[in-house]
Amino acid sequence: MRPDSFGANNVQLVRQSYNGVTGTANVDLDLLPDGSLSFGQMQTTTTGDFHSVRSAPQAVLASNWYHVAMVRDATNAVLGLYLNGQSVATTNTYGILSPTVTPALGFAATQDALNNDGNTVRFKGAVDDVRVYWTASNSNQVATALSYHLSKTEANSDSALVFYAPMEGTTLTTLPIVTGK
């Protein structure tokens, strides 16, 4: 991603909607006015849990490209945030859902995946090469993804990859989210 500027409000870069037996969860990546990134999961359960990790202020500067990776490991109850292949925030949480993926995914200028929170603030900048994996990546896999471009053949044969938008040139090419994996 490359932010062109920062506003006075948090801006959603990615939102993935989940539905699970105990409620719903939204996994969000936000760019904050101080140049930090926040990655979190909000759940609608009987307790209304929210878990998040946040980078340091000014981790992201306007007009610079960054590789951002978020890892949500429900098995080990860990949220992790990586910037340019390096871990910048991680936390062990409790009770994060292991839900079924729904095809609601939004990023950058689309406001959010559900268009239900009244947020009219939009990301000003560029996003390139969005990937969503069914499995949690480790730090070595995140570092490798930083400089590795997937071909369409590789993307189609990767059983862990459920969404891929390489956004090469002026054409948006996507592989759909696959349910039931």
PDB file of C-alpha atoms in Angstrom:
ATOM      1  CA  MET A   1       0.000   0.000   0.000  1.00  0.00           C
ATOM      2  CA  ARG A   2       1.014   3.577  -0.532  1.00  0.00           C
ATOM      3  CA  PRO A   3      -0.865   6.271   1.397  1.00  0.00           C
ATOM      4  CA  ASP A   4      -0.894   9.671  -0.298  1.00  0.00           C
ATOM      5  CA  SER A   5      -2.019  11.540   2.807  1.00  0.00           C
ATOM      6  CA  PHE A   6      -3.434  11.108   6.294  1.00  0.00           C
ATOM      7  CA  GLY A   7      -6.708  12.579   7.471  1.00  0.00           C
ATOM      8  CA  ALA A   8      -8.090  13.303  10.902  1.00  0.00           C
ATOM      9  CA  ASN A   9      -9.874   9.916  11.123  1.00  0.00           C
ATOM     10  CA  ASN A  10      -9.009   6.248  11.019  1.00  0.00           C
ATOM     11  CA  VAL A  11      -9.278   4.811   7.499  1.00  0.00           C
ATOM     12  CA  GLN A  12     -10.198   1.186   6.844  1.00  0.00           C
ATOM     13  CA  LEU A  13      -7.844  -0.526   4.404  1.00  0.00           C
ATOM     14  CA  VAL A  14      -9.203  -4.079   4.634  1.00  0.00           C
ATOM     15  CA  ARG A  15     -12.302  -5.582   6.179  1.00  0.00           C
ATOM     16  CA  GLN A  16     -13.249  -9.240   6.150  1.00  0.00           C
ATOM     17  CA  SER A  17     -16.644 -10.264   7.447  1.00  0.00           C
ATOM     18  CA  TYR A  18     -17.031 -13.602   9.215  1.00  0.00           C
ATOM     19  CA  ASN A  19     -20.046 -15.502  10.459  1.00  0.00           C
ATOM     20  CA  GLY A  20     -19.670 -18.113  13.153  1.00  0.00           C
ATOM     21  CA  VAL A  21     -21.897 -20.160  15.416  1.00  0.00           C
ATOM     22  CA  THR A  22     -21.357 -17.844  18.404  1.00  0.00           C
ATOM     23  CA  GLY A  23     -21.715 -14.583  16.487  1.00  0.00           C
ATOM     24  CA  THR A  24     -20.028 -12.508  13.833  1.00  0.00           C
ATOM     25  CA  ALA A  25     -16.507 -11.173  13.601  1.00  0.00           C
ATOM     26  CA  ASN A  26     -15.015  -8.435  11.497  1.00  0.00           C
ATOM     27  CA  VAL A  27     -11.288  -8.448  10.856  1.00  0.00           C
ATOM     28  CA  ASP A  28     -10.058  -4.951  10.035  1.00  0.00           C
ATOM     29  CA  LEU A  29      -6.832  -3.231   9.037  1.00  0.00           C
ATOM     30  CA  ASP A  30      -6.962   0.506   9.717  1.00  0.00           C
ATOM     31  CA  LEU A  31      -4.549   3.334   8.927  1.00  0.00           C
ATOM     32  CA  LEU A  32      -4.585   5.859  11.764  1.00  0.00           C
ATOM     33  CA  PRO A  33      -3.937   9.621  11.535  1.00  0.00           C
ATOM     34  CA  ASP A  34      -0.597   9.239  13.397  1.00  0.00           C
ATOM     35  CA  GLY A  35       0.780   6.900  10.700  1.00  0.00           C
ATOM     36  CA  SER A  36       0.245   3.715  12.686  1.00  0.00           C
ATOM     37  CA  LEU A  37      -1.573   0.589  11.517  1.00  0.00           C
ATOM     38  CA  SER A  38      -4.133  -1.244  13.616  1.00  0.00           C
ATOM     39  CA  PHE A  39      -5.194  -4.825  12.917  1.00  0.00           C
ATOM     40  CA  GLY A  40      -8.033  -6.226  14.945  1.00  0.00           C
ATOM     41  CA  GLN A  41     -11.002  -8.483  15.220  1.00  0.00           C
ATOM     42  CA  MET A  42     -14.328  -7.355  16.600  1.00  0.00           C
ATOM     43  CA  GLN A  43     -16.751 -10.067  17.559  1.00  0.00           C
ATOM     44  CA  THR A  44     -20.431  -9.929  18.290  1.00  0.00           C
ATOM     45  CA  THR A  45     -20.742 -12.543  20.976  1.00  0.00           C
ATOM     46  CA  THR A  46     -22.286 -12.577  24.413  1.00  0.00           C
ATOM     47  CA  THR A  47     -19.267 -10.565  25.628  1.00  0.00           C
ATOM     48  CA  GLY A  48     -18.643  -8.383  22.519  1.00  0.00           C
ATOM     49  CA  ASP A  49     -14.878  -8.978  22.411  1.00  0.00           C
ATOM     50  CA  PHE A  50     -12.415  -6.776  20.525  1.00  0.00           C
ATOM     51  CA  HIS A  51      -8.790  -7.823  20.024  1.00  0.00           C
ATOM     52  CA  SER A  52      -6.175  -5.779  18.187  1.00  0.00           C
ATOM     53  CA  VAL A  53      -2.499  -5.064  17.611  1.00  0.00           C
ATOM     54  CA  ARG A  54      -1.056  -1.701  16.613  1.00  0.00           C
ATOM     55  CA  SER A  55       2.223  -0.546  15.117  1.00  0.00           C
ATOM     56  CA  ALA A  56       4.191   2.394  16.455  1.00  0.00           C
ATOM     57  CA  PRO A  57       3.167   5.906  15.372  1.00  0.00           C
ATOM     58  CA  GLN A  58       4.721   7.057  12.081  1.00  0.00           C
ATOM     59  CA  ALA A  59       5.455   3.467  11.054  1.00  0.00           C
ATOM     60  CA  VAL A  60       3.851   4.446   7.748  1.00  0.00           C
ATOM     61  CA  LEU A  61       4.689   7.703   5.941  1.00  0.00           C
ATOM     62  CA  ALA A  62       2.851   9.319   3.050  1.00  0.00           C
ATOM     63  CA  SER A  63       4.071   8.638  -0.517  1.00  0.00           C
ATOM     64  CA  ASN A  64       6.007   5.464   0.415  1.00  0.00           C
ATOM     65  CA  TRP A  65       5.136   1.893  -0.588  1.00  0.00           C
ATOM     66  CA  TYR A  66       4.747  -0.699   2.195  1.00  0.00           C
ATOM     67  CA  HIS A  67       4.169  -4.429   2.277  1.00  0.00           C
ATOM     68  CA  VAL A  68       1.601  -5.084   5.007  1.00  0.00           C
ATOM     69  CA  ALA A  69       0.665  -8.546   6.250  1.00  0.00           C
ATOM     70  CA  MET A  70      -1.872  -9.434   8.900  1.00  0.00           C
ATOM     71  CA  VAL A  71      -1.912 -12.872  10.498  1.00  0.00           C
ATOM     72  CA  ARG A  72      -4.926 -14.118  12.412  1.00  0.00           C
ATOM     73  CA  ASP A  73      -4.158 -17.489  13.973  1.00  0.00           C
ATOM     74  CA  ALA A  74      -7.350 -18.687  15.686  1.00  0.00           C
ATOM     75  CA  THR A  75      -5.755 -22.026  16.644  1.00  0.00           C
ATOM     76  CA  ASN A  76      -3.075 -20.365  18.772  1.00  0.00           C
ATOM     77  CA  ALA A  77      -5.126 -17.211  19.589  1.00  0.00           C
ATOM     78  CA  VAL A  78      -2.548 -14.846  18.035  1.00  0.00           C
ATOM     79  CA  LEU A  79      -2.926 -11.657  15.995  1.00  0.00           C
ATOM     80  CA  GLY A  80       0.180 -10.396  14.178  1.00  0.00           C
ATOM     81  CA  LEU A  81       0.986  -7.357  12.072  1.00  0.00           C
ATOM     82  CA  TYR A  82       3.978  -7.195   9.700  1.00  0.00           C
ATOM     83  CA  LEU A  83       5.402  -4.214   7.865  1.00  0.00           C
ATOM     84  CA  ASN A  84       7.903  -4.813   5.043  1.00  0.00           C
ATOM     85  CA  GLY A  85       8.394  -8.415   6.190  1.00  0.00           C
ATOM     86  CA  GLN A  86       9.153  -7.541   9.823  1.00  0.00           C
ATOM     87  CA  SER A  87       6.856  -8.154  12.776  1.00  0.00           C
ATOM     88  CA  VAL A  88       5.745  -4.803  14.223  1.00  0.00           C
ATOM     89  CA  ALA A  89       3.031  -6.003  16.607  1.00  0.00           C
ATOM     90  CA  THR A  90       1.776  -9.303  17.947  1.00  0.00           C
ATOM     91  CA  THR A  91      -0.456 -10.337  20.785  1.00  0.00           C
ATOM     92  CA  ASN A  92      -1.816 -13.490  22.309  1.00  0.00           C
ATOM     93  CA  THR A  93      -5.538 -13.066  22.737  1.00  0.00           C
ATOM     94  CA  TYR A  94      -8.309 -15.151  24.109  1.00  0.00           C
ATOM     95  CA  GLY A  95     -11.483 -16.338  22.513  1.00  0.00           C
ATOM     96  CA  ILE A  96     -11.005 -15.288  18.885  1.00  0.00           C
ATOM     97  CA  LEU A  97     -13.495 -17.062  16.718  1.00  0.00           C
ATOM     98  CA  SER A  98     -12.627 -19.727  14.222  1.00  0.00           C
ATOM     99  CA  PRO A  99     -15.488 -18.877  11.863  1.00  0.00           C
ATOM    100  CA  THR A 100     -16.619 -19.787   8.391  1.00  0.00           C
ATOM    101  CA  VAL A 101     -15.399 -17.338   5.739  1.00  0.00           C
ATOM    102  CA  THR A 102     -18.092 -15.442   3.866  1.00  0.00           C
ATOM    103  CA  PRO A 103     -17.426 -13.701   0.551  1.00  0.00           C
ATOM    104  CA  ALA A 104     -17.673 -10.198   2.074  1.00  0.00           C
ATOM    105  CA  LEU A 105     -14.266  -8.602   1.611  1.00  0.00           C
ATOM    106  CA  GLY A 106     -13.614  -4.923   1.131  1.00  0.00           C
ATOM    107  CA  PHE A 107     -10.441  -2.939   0.761  1.00  0.00           C
ATOM    108  CA  ALA A 108      -9.260   0.649   0.340  1.00  0.00           C
ATOM    109  CA  ALA A 109     -11.797   3.014  -1.183  1.00  0.00           C
ATOM    110  CA  THR A 110     -14.808   0.726  -0.754  1.00  0.00           C
ATOM    111  CA  GLN A 111     -15.483   2.046   2.790  1.00  0.00           C
ATOM    112  CA  ASP A 112     -15.922  -1.398   4.292  1.00  0.00           C
ATOM    113  CA  ALA A 113     -17.046  -4.838   3.284  1.00  0.00           C
ATOM    114  CA  LEU A 114     -20.518  -4.423   4.710  1.00  0.00           C
ATOM    115  CA  ASN A 115     -21.198  -0.692   4.164  1.00  0.00           C
ATOM    116  CA  ASN A 116     -23.008  -0.644   7.486  1.00  0.00           C
ATOM    117  CA  ASP A 117     -21.029   1.584   9.826  1.00  0.00           C
ATOM    118  CA  GLY A 118     -21.699   5.040   8.377  1.00  0.00           C
ATOM    119  CA  ASN A 119     -17.979   5.661   7.852  1.00  0.00           C
ATOM    120  CA  THR A 120     -17.535   7.936   4.843  1.00  0.00           C
ATOM    121  CA  VAL A 121     -13.763   8.389   5.203  1.00  0.00           C
ATOM    122  CA  ARG A 122     -11.869   6.855   2.281  1.00  0.00           C
ATOM    123  CA  PHE A 123      -8.253   5.772   1.884  1.00  0.00           C
ATOM    124  CA  LYS A 124      -6.258   8.136  -0.303  1.00  0.00           C
ATOM    125  CA  GLY A 125      -3.458   6.225  -1.955  1.00  0.00           C
ATOM    126  CA  ALA A 126      -2.820   2.957  -3.791  1.00  0.00           C
ATOM    127  CA  VAL A 127      -3.136  -0.739  -2.978  1.00  0.00           C
ATOM    128  CA  ASP A 128      -1.433  -3.528  -4.905  1.00  0.00           C
ATOM    129  CA  ASP A 129      -1.349  -7.338  -4.755  1.00  0.00           C
ATOM    130  CA  VAL A 130      -3.986  -8.267  -2.164  1.00  0.00           C
ATOM    131  CA  ARG A 131      -3.920 -11.879  -0.969  1.00  0.00           C
ATOM    132  CA  VAL A 132      -6.092 -13.687   1.559  1.00  0.00           C
ATOM    133  CA  TYR A 133      -4.985 -17.110   2.791  1.00  0.00           C
ATOM    134  CA  TRP A 134      -7.024 -19.743   4.564  1.00  0.00           C
ATOM    135  CA  THR A 135      -4.052 -20.636   6.778  1.00  0.00           C
ATOM    136  CA  ALA A 136      -2.003 -18.457   9.135  1.00  0.00           C
ATOM    137  CA  SER A 137       1.419 -17.529   7.730  1.00  0.00           C
ATOM    138  CA  ASN A 138       4.580 -17.712   9.814  1.00  0.00           C
ATOM    139  CA  SER A 139       7.238 -14.983   9.804  1.00  0.00           C
ATOM    140  CA  ASN A 140       9.312 -16.739   7.099  1.00  0.00           C
ATOM    141  CA  GLN A 141       6.291 -17.005   4.789  1.00  0.00           C
ATOM    142  CA  VAL A 142       5.469 -13.331   5.325  1.00  0.00           C
ATOM    143  CA  ALA A 143       9.057 -12.319   4.527  1.00  0.00           C
ATOM    144  CA  THR A 144       9.025 -14.462   1.353  1.00  0.00           C
ATOM    145  CA  ALA A 145       5.718 -12.964   0.181  1.00  0.00           C
ATOM    146  CA  LEU A 146       7.255  -9.499   0.421  1.00  0.00           C
ATOM    147  CA  SER A 147       9.231  -9.948  -2.777  1.00  0.00           C
ATOM    148  CA  TYR A 148       7.469 -12.846  -4.481  1.00  0.00           C
ATOM    149  CA  HIS A 149       5.026 -12.237  -7.312  1.00  0.00           C
ATOM    150  CA  LEU A 150       2.555 -15.076  -7.864  1.00  0.00           C
ATOM    151  CA  SER A 151       1.713 -16.150 -11.385  1.00  0.00           C
ATOM    152  CA  LYS A 152      -1.931 -16.946 -12.138  1.00  0.00           C
ATOM    153  CA  THR A 153      -1.012 -20.630 -12.380  1.00  0.00           C
ATOM    154  CA  GLU A 154       0.651 -20.587  -8.945  1.00  0.00           C
ATOM    155  CA  ALA A 155      -2.278 -18.692  -7.451  1.00  0.00           C
ATOM    156  CA  ASN A 156      -4.807 -21.138  -8.888  1.00  0.00           C
ATOM    157  CA  SER A 157      -2.883 -24.150  -7.573  1.00  0.00           C
ATOM    158  CA  ASP A 158      -2.300 -22.782  -4.039  1.00  0.00           C
ATOM    159  CA  SER A 159      -4.977 -24.474  -1.918  1.00  0.00           C
ATOM    160  CA  ALA A 160      -4.387 -22.042   0.991  1.00  0.00           C
ATOM    161  CA  LEU A 161      -5.022 -18.961  -1.188  1.00  0.00           C
ATOM    162  CA  VAL A 162      -8.705 -18.018  -1.162  1.00  0.00           C
ATOM    163  CA  PHE A 163      -8.518 -14.528  -2.718  1.00  0.00           C
ATOM    164  CA  TYR A 164      -5.918 -12.906  -4.950  1.00  0.00           C
ATOM    165  CA  ALA A 165      -6.045  -9.487  -6.584  1.00  0.00           C
ATOM    166  CA  PRO A 166      -2.678  -8.736  -8.231  1.00  0.00           C
ATOM    167  CA  MET A 167      -3.925  -5.407  -9.686  1.00  0.00           C
ATOM    168  CA  GLU A 168      -1.292  -5.322 -12.397  1.00  0.00           C
ATOM    169  CA  GLY A 169      -1.383  -2.351 -14.736  1.00  0.00           C
ATOM    170  CA  THR A 170      -4.840  -0.896 -15.201  1.00  0.00           C
ATOM    171  CA  THR A 171      -6.780  -4.162 -14.983  1.00  0.00           C
ATOM    172  CA  LEU A 172      -8.049  -5.700 -11.764  1.00  0.00           C
ATOM    173  CA  THR A 173      -7.844  -9.483 -11.964  1.00  0.00           C
ATOM    174  CA  THR A 174      -9.178 -11.482  -9.057  1.00  0.00           C
ATOM    175  CA  LEU A 175      -9.550 -15.084  -8.049  1.00  0.00           C
ATOM    176  CA  PRO A 176     -12.825 -15.469  -6.143  1.00  0.00           C
ATOM    177  CA  ILE A 177     -13.063 -16.353  -2.483  1.00  0.00           C
ATOM    178  CA  VAL A 178     -13.627 -20.082  -2.283  1.00  0.00           C
ATOM    179  CA  THR A 179     -16.048 -21.255   0.390  1.00  0.00           C
ATOM    180  CA  GLY A 180     -16.019 -24.669   1.956  1.00  0.00           C
ATOM    181  CA  LYS A 181     -12.234 -25.093   2.078  1.00  0.00           C
TER     182      LYS A 181
END
